[in-house]
Amino acid sequence: MKATELLKSANKEETALLEKLEPTRFPQHLAIIMDGNGRWAQRRHLPRIAGHRAGVKAAREIIETSARLKLSMLTLYAFSLENWRRPQAEIDFLMRLLREYLKKELPTIHKNNIRLLVIGRSEQLPEAVRRDIEEAMRFTAQNTGMKLVVALNYGGRAELVDAFNAILDRVRRDGLSGFQADEQTISQHLYTAGLPDPDLLIRTSGEMRVSNFLLWQIAYAEIYVTETLWPDFSRARLFEALLDYQKRERRYGGLGSSGGNSSGSGQRAAARHA
Ligand code: FPP
């Protein structure tokens, strides 16, 4: 199957990029730090909220395209623990926008066989948002296509703190005095337990930071930073990021396929790209 067959409605620029992509080597899990909504609006002398509206439009297109490309998982950083420091009016608008998005897009999400999951301290979100999220997750729970993970009220350090406390609780409850944790123990207590780590992390708007996003999970992720502001992150920009990813050799600390004895994690890389 060629990448161009996955997306029938592509324009000329998109088709040219799609032709260069190898569908068997797409990242399984793509994670995105969507940044630059405010700057996008500022450049147009519009209020910041106009940038967020345009950001939702971009998110909608990237979600649908990722599902068509048959990625297994897409994680979007929608609201961080640090975002509470913004003006209350902007926070309220972002929460309203999310509810509006869920209400409007849920039928399409469902039709595209996408399963919605939310990670973060959702218990601290406004009651109405929590209710809508729970309903959307229930509604799509049986879907078997792409998993769309929305990070909401999310912080990577907070996730680790929550994981450590959950482990401590278990140790105390079960009286496991000699218990030793390993990497698997920690992975299994993260919000993302049972889900694969990101293969590719995209950050828009040129900032060279990970901003407390999936700190544990991005250990071996390829990172792609683009100057494009999130509202301008179109399908063509996504294909460019995927093309860049496909040119890289993932080595997981080993020597890769070009030399040396590829054992352990190197084999994992080779197996994933087989
Ligand atoms: C960054 O722009 C973006 C956010 C704070 C997240 C909001 C994301 C959306 C509205 C996209 C919608 C997502 C879904 C899942 C529907 P910024 O305000 O930090 O931009 P700036 O750095 O230029 O000020």
mmCIF file of N, CA, C and O in Angstrom, residues 25 37 41 49 52 54-55 66 73 88 123 126 137 146 164 166 188 199 234 243 253:
data_model
loop_
_atom_site.group_PDB
_atom_site.id
_atom_site.type_symbol
_atom_site.label_atom_id
_atom_site.label_comp_id
_atom_site.label_asym_id
_atom_site.label_seq_id
_atom_site.Cartn_x
_atom_site.Cartn_y
_atom_site.Cartn_z
ATOM 1 N N ARG A 25 6.838 2.662 7.582
ATOM 2 C CA ARG A 25 7.797 3.249 8.530
ATOM 3 C C ARG A 25 7.271 4.526 9.181
ATOM 4 O O ARG A 25 8.029 5.383 9.626
ATOM 5 N N ASN A 37 -0.257 29.409 19.212
ATOM 6 C CA ASN A 37 -1.588 29.976 18.910
ATOM 7 C C ASN A 37 -1.613 31.482 19.181
ATOM 8 O O ASN A 37 -2.153 32.257 18.396
ATOM 9 N N ALA A 41 -2.099 34.680 16.457
ATOM 10 C CA ALA A 41 -3.144 35.707 16.565
ATOM 11 C C ALA A 41 -2.517 37.102 16.604
ATOM 12 O O ALA A 41 -2.964 38.019 15.898
ATOM 13 N N ILE A 49 -7.530 34.460 21.737
ATOM 14 C CA ILE A 49 -8.527 33.396 21.600
ATOM 15 C C ILE A 49 -8.777 33.025 20.127
ATOM 16 O O ILE A 49 -9.113 31.885 19.814
ATOM 17 N N HIS A 52 -6.448 30.361 19.385
ATOM 18 C CA HIS A 52 -6.869 29.052 19.908
ATOM 19 C C HIS A 52 -7.939 28.428 19.002
ATOM 20 O O HIS A 52 -7.943 27.224 18.778
ATOM 21 N N ALA A 54 -8.228 28.906 15.802
ATOM 22 C CA ALA A 54 -7.514 28.409 14.622
ATOM 23 C C ALA A 54 -6.719 27.146 14.985
ATOM 24 O O ALA A 54 -6.552 26.242 14.163
ATOM 25 N N GLY A 55 -6.274 27.096 16.239
ATOM 26 C CA GLY A 55 -5.535 25.916 16.726
ATOM 27 C C GLY A 55 -6.406 24.668 16.742
ATOM 28 O O GLY A 55 -5.950 23.568 16.435
ATOM 29 N N SER A 66 -3.947 11.784 10.757
ATOM 30 C CA SER A 66 -3.192 10.733 11.455
ATOM 31 C C SER A 66 -3.977 9.433 11.454
ATOM 32 O O SER A 66 -3.402 8.351 11.298
ATOM 33 N N MET A 73 -1.331 5.803 17.441
ATOM 34 C CA MET A 73 -1.614 6.691 18.561
ATOM 35 C C MET A 73 -1.131 8.115 18.277
ATOM 36 O O MET A 73 -0.061 8.310 17.712
ATOM 37 N N GLN A 88 -7.729 34.307 33.637
ATOM 38 C CA GLN A 88 -8.910 33.449 33.823
ATOM 39 C C GLN A 88 -9.789 33.396 32.574
ATOM 40 O O GLN A 88 -10.309 32.336 32.212
ATOM 41 N N GLU A 123 -9.162 15.180 37.604
ATOM 42 C CA GLU A 123 -10.052 15.442 38.747
ATOM 43 C C GLU A 123 -10.065 16.927 39.118
ATOM 44 O O GLU A 123 -10.981 17.402 39.775
ATOM 45 N N PRO A 126 -12.758 21.561 35.592
ATOM 46 C CA PRO A 126 -14.147 21.922 35.917
ATOM 47 C C PRO A 126 -15.080 20.730 35.679
ATOM 48 O O PRO A 126 -14.883 19.959 34.723
ATOM 49 N N MET A 137 -15.098 9.477 26.291
ATOM 50 C CA MET A 137 -14.246 8.285 26.418
ATOM 51 C C MET A 137 -15.104 7.018 26.415
ATOM 52 O O MET A 137 -14.754 6.030 25.776
ATOM 53 N N MET A 146 -7.171 4.351 15.658
ATOM 54 C CA MET A 146 -6.164 5.160 16.360
ATOM 55 C C MET A 146 -6.622 5.600 17.754
ATOM 56 O O MET A 146 -7.782 5.928 17.966
ATOM 57 N N PHE A 164 4.811 7.481 41.538
ATOM 58 C CA PHE A 164 5.575 7.050 42.719
ATOM 59 C C PHE A 164 4.633 6.859 43.907
ATOM 60 O O PHE A 164 4.768 5.896 44.678
ATOM 61 N N ALA A 166 1.476 6.099 43.829
ATOM 62 C CA ALA A 166 0.658 4.903 43.604
ATOM 63 C C ALA A 166 1.475 3.653 43.944
ATOM 64 O O ALA A 166 0.953 2.696 44.536
ATOM 65 N N GLN A 188 4.221 1.152 34.343
ATOM 66 C CA GLN A 188 2.875 0.624 34.597
ATOM 67 C C GLN A 188 2.041 1.501 35.527
ATOM 68 O O GLN A 188 0.851 1.275 35.678
ATOM 69 N N ASP A 199 7.213 7.633 19.348
ATOM 70 C CA ASP A 199 8.373 7.442 18.475
ATOM 71 C C ASP A 199 8.846 8.794 17.971
ATOM 72 O O ASP A 199 10.021 9.000 17.732
ATOM 73 N N SER A 234 -0.261 22.410 8.854
ATOM 74 C CA SER A 234 -1.187 21.759 7.919
ATOM 75 C C SER A 234 -0.765 20.309 7.674
ATOM 76 O O SER A 234 0.254 19.854 8.190
ATOM 77 N N LEU A 243 8.517 12.722 6.969
ATOM 78 C CA LEU A 243 9.608 12.465 6.029
ATOM 79 C C LEU A 243 10.959 12.600 6.739
ATOM 80 O O LEU A 243 11.853 11.767 6.587
ATOM 81 N N GLY A 253 20.626 4.117 21.714
ATOM 82 C CA GLY A 253 21.891 4.018 22.442
ATOM 83 C C GLY A 253 22.831 2.984 21.873
ATOM 84 O O GLY A 253 23.997 2.900 22.257
#
